[in-house]
Amino acid sequence: TDYETILTETRGRVGWITLNRPEALNALNSQIMADVVDAATRYDADEGIGAIVVTGSERAFAAGADIKEMEAKSGLDMLMGDHFGGWARFAAVRTPVIAAVSGYALGGGCELAMMCDIILAADTAKFGQPEINLAVIPGMGGTQRLVRAVGYYKAAELVLTGRLMDATEAERSGLVSRVVPAADLLAEAEKTAQAIASKSLPSVFAAKAALDAALESSLGEGLRFERQTFAGLFDTEDQKEGMAAFREKRAPSFINR
Ligand code: HXC
C-alpha cells in the first residue's frame, strides 16, 4: 500500500512505520493519523507480523499534533470531528509496538510514543508536553499516560511548564525503556522487534493485554485477568512445544497455535 505521509516496510516478521513529513518535523495531521492507523491495523491483522516499529527521522520522531491544521478549529470542530479519534485504534493494536525515538517527541509526538509498548530513545531524544505554551493542554492522552509513566509530580511539572526533558532524564523518570547512541537506534529497534516477533504470537498478545490491564484496572481485577489469561495459554500447541523444547535442551519451533 502506498501512503502519503509514512513509509512502510516489512522485514521478516517485523512491520516498520516511518513517519515521513520532514517539512513539518513529522507533525501529526489527519492524513498521518489515517496512514499510521491503517498501516498498524493491517500489520495487526497479519499473522506474519509479530512486532511493529514506529520511528521518525533523526531530527524528529514527531513535533506534535499539526498546529497549523488545528489553529482555526473551534471546540465543537475538535469534538464533533473526533479530531484525534483514530489514535484510539492505534493504541488498541494487539501486536507490541516499539517507538524508536530520535530528536523531538513533543506534544502529540510524546503521546504517540506513550501509546507504544516500548520506547527506545536515541541519546538525542527530547520529550515534552509543550501544549501549555499554545494555551491548550495535551489532547492525545498526555495528562493520563504521562502521570502513569513518570508519576504525578514529574508529569505535572512537565505539563504545566512545557519544559522539555532529554533522553537521560526521560529514562531516569521511567518514560523510556532504554537509551542508545543515536547511530544504533534503528538497529536496536530491529533487534528488539525481531526478538519479540520470534515468540509465540498468542503468548505475546496475552502479555500485552495483561500489561495493559495493569494500567487500566485495580490490582485484584488485573491479577484475575492475568490468572485467566495465563491458564488459557496452556491450551496452545506452542506452550507444549516451548516446554518440551526446554526439557529436550533445544530451540522451540512455534506455530502461533
Ligand atoms: C505544525 C510544525 C510543528 C507542529 C514544527 N513544525 N512543529 N508544524 N505543527 N507541531 C514545522 C515548523 O512550522 C517549520 O515549518 C518546520 O516544522 C520546522 O520547524 P522549526 O520550528 O523551524 O524548527 P526548529 O527551529 O528546529 O524548532 C523545532 C521545535 C519547534 C522546537 C520542535 O518546531 C516547535 O516548538 N514545534 C512545536 C512543538 C509543539 O508545540 N508541539 C505541541 C503541538 S500541540 P515552516 O514551514 O513553518 O518553516 C499538540 C497537541 C496535542 O501536540 C493535543 C492538543 C489539543
CSV table of C-alpha atoms and ligand atoms in Angstrom, one decimal:
chain,number,residue,atom,x,y,z
A,1,THR,CA,0.0,0.0,0.0
A,2,ASP,CA,1.2,3.5,-0.8
A,3,TYR,CA,0.9,6.1,1.8
A,4,GLU,CA,1.2,9.9,1.6
A,5,THR,CA,2.8,10.6,4.9
A,6,ILE,CA,4.6,7.4,6.1
A,7,LEU,CA,6.9,4.8,4.7
A,8,THR,CA,6.2,1.1,5.4
A,9,GLU,CA,8.4,-1.9,5.1
A,10,THR,CA,8.2,-5.5,6.3
A,11,ARG,CA,11.4,-7.1,7.4
A,12,GLY,CA,10.9,-10.7,8.4
A,13,ARG,CA,8.1,-10.7,11.0
A,14,VAL,CA,8.5,-7.0,11.8
A,15,GLY,CA,6.4,-4.3,10.3
A,16,TRP,CA,8.0,-0.8,10.1
A,17,ILE,CA,6.2,2.5,10.0
A,18,THR,CA,8.4,5.6,9.4
A,19,LEU,CA,6.7,8.9,9.9
A,20,ASN,CA,7.6,11.0,6.8
A,21,ARG,CA,6.6,14.7,6.9
A,22,PRO,CA,10.1,16.1,7.0
A,23,GLU,CA,8.8,19.6,6.1
A,24,ALA,CA,6.8,19.7,9.4
A,25,LEU,CA,9.1,17.7,11.7
A,26,ASN,CA,6.5,14.9,11.4
A,27,ALA,CA,3.7,16.9,12.9
A,28,LEU,CA,0.7,14.7,13.2
A,29,ASN,CA,-2.1,15.9,10.9
A,30,SER,CA,-5.2,14.0,10.0
A,31,GLN,CA,-3.5,12.3,7.0
A,32,ILE,CA,-0.6,10.9,9.0
A,33,MET,CA,-3.1,9.7,11.7
A,34,ALA,CA,-5.1,7.9,9.0
A,35,ASP,CA,-2.0,6.4,7.4
A,36,VAL,CA,-0.4,5.2,10.7
A,37,VAL,CA,-3.7,3.7,11.9
A,38,ASP,CA,-4.3,2.0,8.5
A,39,ALA,CA,-0.7,0.6,8.4
A,40,ALA,CA,-0.8,-0.5,12.1
A,41,THR,CA,-4.2,-2.2,11.9
A,42,ARG,CA,-3.1,-4.0,8.7
A,43,TYR,CA,0.0,-5.3,10.5
A,44,ASP,CA,-2.1,-6.2,13.5
A,45,ALA,CA,-4.4,-8.4,11.3
A,46,ASP,CA,-1.4,-10.1,9.7
A,47,GLU,CA,-0.3,-13.3,11.4
A,48,GLY,CA,3.0,-12.9,9.6
A,49,ILE,CA,3.8,-9.8,11.7
A,50,GLY,CA,4.9,-10.3,15.4
A,51,ALA,CA,6.0,-6.8,16.2
A,52,ILE,CA,5.7,-3.2,14.9
A,53,VAL,CA,8.3,-0.4,15.0
A,54,VAL,CA,7.2,3.2,14.7
A,55,THR,CA,10.0,5.7,14.1
A,56,GLY,CA,10.6,9.2,12.6
A,57,SER,CA,13.6,11.0,11.4
A,58,GLU,CA,16.9,11.7,13.1
A,59,ARG,CA,15.7,15.3,13.9
A,60,ALA,CA,12.2,14.4,15.0
A,61,PHE,CA,10.1,11.5,16.0
A,62,ALA,CA,7.1,13.9,15.8
A,63,ALA,CA,7.0,17.6,16.9
A,64,GLY,CA,3.4,17.3,18.0
A,65,ALA,CA,-0.1,17.5,16.6
A,66,ASP,CA,-0.2,19.7,13.5
A,67,ILE,CA,-0.6,23.2,14.9
A,68,LYS,CA,-1.4,24.8,11.5
A,69,GLU,CA,-4.2,22.3,10.9
A,70,MET,CA,-5.7,22.9,14.4
A,71,GLU,CA,-5.3,26.6,14.7
A,72,ALA,CA,-8.6,27.7,13.2
A,73,LYS,CA,-10.8,25.0,14.7
A,74,SER,CA,-13.5,25.6,17.2
A,75,GLY,CA,-14.1,23.4,20.3
A,76,LEU,CA,-17.1,22.0,18.5
A,77,ASP,CA,-15.0,21.1,15.5
A,78,MET,CA,-12.5,19.2,17.6
A,79,LEU,CA,-15.3,17.4,19.4
A,80,MET,CA,-17.7,16.6,16.6
A,81,GLY,CA,-14.9,15.9,14.1
A,82,ASP,CA,-13.4,13.5,16.6
A,83,HIS,CA,-10.1,15.1,15.7
A,84,PHE,CA,-7.8,12.6,17.4
A,85,GLY,CA,-10.2,9.6,17.3
A,86,GLY,CA,-8.1,7.4,15.1
A,87,TRP,CA,-5.3,7.3,17.7
A,88,ALA,CA,-7.6,5.1,19.9
A,89,ARG,CA,-7.5,2.5,17.2
A,90,PHE,CA,-3.7,2.7,17.1
A,91,ALA,CA,-3.5,2.3,20.9
A,92,ALA,CA,-5.8,-0.8,20.7
A,93,VAL,CA,-3.5,-2.7,18.3
A,94,ARG,CA,-2.7,-6.1,20.0
A,95,THR,CA,0.7,-6.5,18.4
A,96,PRO,CA,3.6,-5.0,20.5
A,97,VAL,CA,4.7,-1.6,19.1
A,98,ILE,CA,8.1,-0.2,19.7
A,99,ALA,CA,8.6,3.5,19.4
A,100,ALA,CA,12.2,4.3,18.2
A,101,VAL,CA,12.6,8.0,19.1
A,102,SER,CA,15.3,10.3,17.8
A,103,GLY,CA,15.1,14.0,18.2
A,104,TYR,CA,11.8,15.7,19.2
A,105,ALA,CA,8.9,13.8,20.7
A,106,LEU,CA,6.8,16.7,21.7
A,107,GLY,CA,3.1,17.0,22.5
A,108,GLY,CA,1.2,14.5,20.3
A,109,GLY,CA,4.6,13.0,19.4
A,110,CYS,CA,5.3,12.2,23.0
A,111,GLU,CA,1.7,11.0,23.4
A,112,LEU,CA,2.2,8.7,20.3
A,113,ALA,CA,5.3,7.2,21.8
A,114,MET,CA,3.4,6.6,25.0
A,115,MET,CA,0.7,4.6,23.1
A,116,CYS,CA,3.6,2.2,22.2
A,117,ASP,CA,4.7,-0.6,24.5
A,118,ILE,CA,8.4,0.0,24.4
A,119,ILE,CA,10.1,3.4,24.0
A,120,LEU,CA,13.7,3.2,22.7
A,121,ALA,CA,15.4,6.6,22.7
A,122,ALA,CA,18.4,7.9,20.9
A,123,ASP,CA,20.7,10.0,23.2
A,124,THR,CA,19.5,12.9,21.1
A,125,ALA,CA,15.8,12.5,22.0
A,126,LYS,CA,13.8,15.3,23.6
A,127,PHE,CA,10.5,14.6,25.2
A,128,GLY,CA,7.9,17.1,26.4
A,129,GLN,CA,4.3,18.2,26.5
A,130,PRO,CA,4.6,21.9,25.5
A,131,GLU,CA,0.9,22.4,24.7
A,132,ILE,CA,0.5,24.9,27.6
A,133,ASN,CA,2.7,27.3,25.6
A,134,LEU,CA,-0.1,27.3,23.0
A,135,ALA,CA,-2.8,27.9,25.6
A,136,VAL,CA,-4.1,24.3,25.3
A,137,ILE,CA,-3.3,21.0,27.0
A,138,PRO,CA,-2.3,17.6,25.9
A,139,GLY,CA,-5.2,16.0,23.9
A,140,MET,CA,-4.0,12.6,22.9
A,141,GLY,CA,-3.6,11.0,26.3
A,142,GLY,CA,-0.6,13.1,27.7
A,143,THR,CA,-2.1,14.0,31.0
A,144,GLN,CA,-3.1,10.4,31.7
A,145,ARG,CA,-0.3,8.3,30.3
A,146,LEU,CA,2.5,10.6,31.4
A,147,VAL,CA,1.2,10.5,35.0
A,148,ARG,CA,1.2,6.7,34.9
A,149,ALA,CA,4.6,6.6,33.3
A,150,VAL,CA,6.6,9.1,35.4
A,151,GLY,CA,4.3,9.8,38.4
A,152,TYR,CA,2.2,12.8,39.3
A,153,TYR,CA,4.9,15.3,40.3
A,154,LYS,CA,7.2,14.9,37.3
A,155,ALA,CA,4.2,14.9,34.9
A,156,ALA,CA,2.7,17.9,36.5
A,157,GLU,CA,5.9,19.9,36.2
A,158,LEU,CA,6.3,19.0,32.5
A,159,VAL,CA,2.6,19.6,31.5
A,160,LEU,CA,2.3,22.9,33.5
A,161,THR,CA,5.6,24.4,32.4
A,162,GLY,CA,6.0,22.9,28.9
A,163,ARG,CA,9.7,22.1,29.7
A,164,LEU,CA,11.4,19.5,27.6
A,165,MET,CA,13.5,16.7,29.0
A,166,ASP,CA,16.4,14.9,27.5
A,167,ALA,CA,16.8,11.2,27.0
A,168,THR,CA,18.8,10.7,30.2
A,169,GLU,CA,16.1,12.4,32.3
A,170,ALA,CA,13.4,10.6,30.4
A,171,GLU,CA,15.0,7.2,31.2
A,172,ARG,CA,15.6,8.1,34.8
A,173,SER,CA,11.9,9.1,35.1
A,174,GLY,CA,10.6,5.8,33.6
A,175,LEU,CA,9.3,7.2,30.3
A,176,VAL,CA,11.9,5.5,28.3
A,177,SER,CA,12.7,1.7,28.2
A,178,ARG,CA,16.3,2.2,27.2
A,179,VAL,CA,18.6,5.0,25.8
A,180,VAL,CA,21.1,4.1,23.0
A,181,PRO,CA,23.6,6.0,20.9
A,182,ALA,CA,21.7,7.7,18.1
A,183,ALA,CA,23.7,5.8,15.5
A,184,ASP,CA,22.5,2.5,17.0
A,185,LEU,CA,18.8,3.4,17.4
A,186,LEU,CA,17.3,1.6,14.3
A,187,ALA,CA,19.5,-1.5,14.8
A,188,GLU,CA,18.5,-1.7,18.4
A,189,ALA,CA,14.8,-1.3,17.5
A,190,GLU,CA,15.2,-4.0,14.8
A,191,LYS,CA,16.9,-6.4,17.3
A,192,THR,CA,14.2,-5.8,20.0
A,193,ALA,CA,11.4,-6.2,17.5
A,194,GLN,CA,12.8,-9.4,16.0
A,195,ALA,CA,13.3,-10.8,19.5
A,196,ILE,CA,9.6,-10.2,20.3
A,197,ALA,CA,8.5,-11.4,16.8
A,198,SER,CA,10.2,-14.8,17.3
A,199,LYS,CA,8.0,-15.7,20.3
A,200,SER,CA,4.6,-17.5,20.0
A,201,LEU,CA,2.1,-14.8,19.0
A,202,PRO,CA,-0.8,-15.9,21.3
A,203,SER,CA,1.6,-15.5,24.3
A,204,VAL,CA,2.8,-12.1,23.1
A,205,PHE,CA,-0.8,-10.8,22.6
A,206,ALA,CA,-1.6,-12.2,26.1
A,207,ALA,CA,1.4,-10.5,27.6
A,208,LYS,CA,0.5,-7.1,26.1
A,209,ALA,CA,-3.2,-7.4,27.1
A,210,ALA,CA,-2.1,-8.3,30.7
A,211,LEU,CA,0.4,-5.4,30.8
A,212,ASP,CA,-2.4,-3.1,29.6
A,213,ALA,CA,-4.7,-4.4,32.4
A,214,ALA,CA,-2.0,-3.3,34.9
A,215,LEU,CA,-2.5,0.3,33.8
A,216,GLU,CA,-6.3,0.2,33.5
A,217,SER,CA,-7.6,-1.9,36.4
A,218,SER,CA,-7.4,-2.4,40.1
A,219,LEU,CA,-4.8,-4.9,41.4
A,220,GLY,CA,-7.4,-7.5,42.1
A,221,GLU,CA,-9.0,-7.2,38.6
A,222,GLY,CA,-5.6,-7.2,37.0
A,223,LEU,CA,-4.5,-10.3,38.9
A,224,ARG,CA,-7.7,-12.2,37.9
A,225,PHE,CA,-7.2,-11.2,34.3
A,226,GLU,CA,-3.6,-12.4,34.4
A,227,ARG,CA,-4.5,-15.7,36.0
A,228,GLN,CA,-7.2,-16.5,33.4
A,229,THR,CA,-5.0,-15.4,30.6
A,230,PHE,CA,-2.1,-17.4,31.9
A,231,ALA,CA,-4.3,-20.5,32.2
A,232,GLY,CA,-5.6,-20.0,28.6
A,233,LEU,CA,-2.2,-20.3,27.2
A,234,PHE,CA,-1.8,-23.9,28.4
A,235,ASP,CA,-4.3,-24.9,25.7
A,236,THR,CA,-1.9,-23.8,22.9
A,237,GLU,CA,0.3,-26.2,21.0
A,238,ASP,CA,3.1,-23.6,21.4
A,239,GLN,CA,3.0,-24.0,25.2
A,240,LYS,CA,3.6,-27.7,24.9
A,241,GLU,CA,6.3,-27.1,22.3
A,242,GLY,CA,8.0,-24.4,24.4
A,243,MET,CA,8.2,-26.5,27.5
A,244,ALA,CA,9.2,-29.7,25.6
A,245,ALA,CA,12.0,-27.8,23.9
A,246,PHE,CA,13.2,-26.6,27.3
A,247,ARG,CA,13.2,-30.2,28.6
A,248,GLU,CA,14.9,-31.5,25.5
A,249,LYS,CA,17.5,-28.7,25.6
A,250,ARG,CA,16.7,-27.4,22.1
A,251,ALA,CA,15.3,-24.3,20.5
A,252,PRO,CA,11.5,-24.2,20.3
A,253,SER,CA,9.7,-24.1,16.9
A,254,PHE,CA,6.4,-22.1,17.3
A,255,ILE,CA,3.4,-22.2,15.0
A,256,ASN,CA,1.3,-19.5,16.7
A,257,ARG,CA,-1.3,-22.0,17.6
B,1,HXC,C1,2.9,22.1,12.6
B,1,HXC,C2,5.2,22.2,12.8
B,1,HXC,C3,5.1,21.7,14.1
B,1,HXC,C4,3.8,21.3,14.6
B,1,HXC,C5,7.2,22.0,13.7
B,1,HXC,N1,6.5,22.4,12.6
B,1,HXC,N2,6.4,21.6,14.6
B,1,HXC,N3,4.1,22.4,12.1
B,1,HXC,N4,2.8,21.6,13.8
B,1,HXC,N5,3.6,20.8,15.8
B,1,HXC,C6,7.1,23.0,11.4
B,1,HXC,C7,7.5,24.4,11.5
B,1,HXC,O1,6.4,25.3,11.4
B,1,HXC,C8,8.5,24.5,10.4
B,1,HXC,O2,7.8,24.7,9.2
B,1,HXC,C9,9.2,23.2,10.4
B,1,HXC,O3,8.2,22.3,11.0
B,1,HXC,C10,10.5,23.1,11.1
B,1,HXC,O4,10.3,23.6,12.4
B,1,HXC,P1,11.1,24.8,13.1
B,1,HXC,O5,10.3,25.4,14.2
B,1,HXC,O6,11.6,25.7,12.0
B,1,HXC,O7,12.4,24.0,13.6
B,1,HXC,P2,13.3,24.4,14.9
B,1,HXC,O8,13.5,25.8,14.9
B,1,HXC,O9,14.4,23.4,14.9
B,1,HXC,O10,12.4,24.0,16.2
B,1,HXC,C11,11.9,22.7,16.4
B,1,HXC,C12,10.8,22.7,17.5
B,1,HXC,C13,9.7,23.7,17.1
B,1,HXC,C14,11.4,23.2,18.9
B,1,HXC,C15,10.3,21.3,17.7
B,1,HXC,O11,9.3,23.4,15.7
B,1,HXC,C16,8.5,23.6,17.9
B,1,HXC,O12,8.4,24.2,19.0
B,1,HXC,N6,7.4,23.0,17.4
B,1,HXC,C17,6.1,22.9,18.1
B,1,HXC,C18,6.2,21.9,19.2
B,1,HXC,C19,4.8,21.9,20.0
B,1,HXC,O13,4.3,22.9,20.5
B,1,HXC,N7,4.2,20.7,20.0
B,1,HXC,C20,2.9,20.5,20.5
B,1,HXC,C21,1.9,20.7,19.5
B,1,HXC,S1,0.3,20.7,20.2
B,1,HXC,P3,7.8,26.1,8.4
B,1,HXC,O14,7.2,25.8,7.1
B,1,HXC,O15,6.9,27.0,9.2
B,1,HXC,O16,9.2,26.6,8.4
B,1,HXC,C22,-0.1,19.1,20.4
B,1,HXC,C23,-1.4,18.9,21.0
B,1,HXC,C24,-1.9,17.6,21.1
B,1,HXC,O17,0.6,18.2,20.1
B,1,HXC,C25,-3.4,17.8,21.6
B,1,HXC,C26,-3.8,19.3,21.6
B,1,HXC,C27,-5.2,19.5,21.7
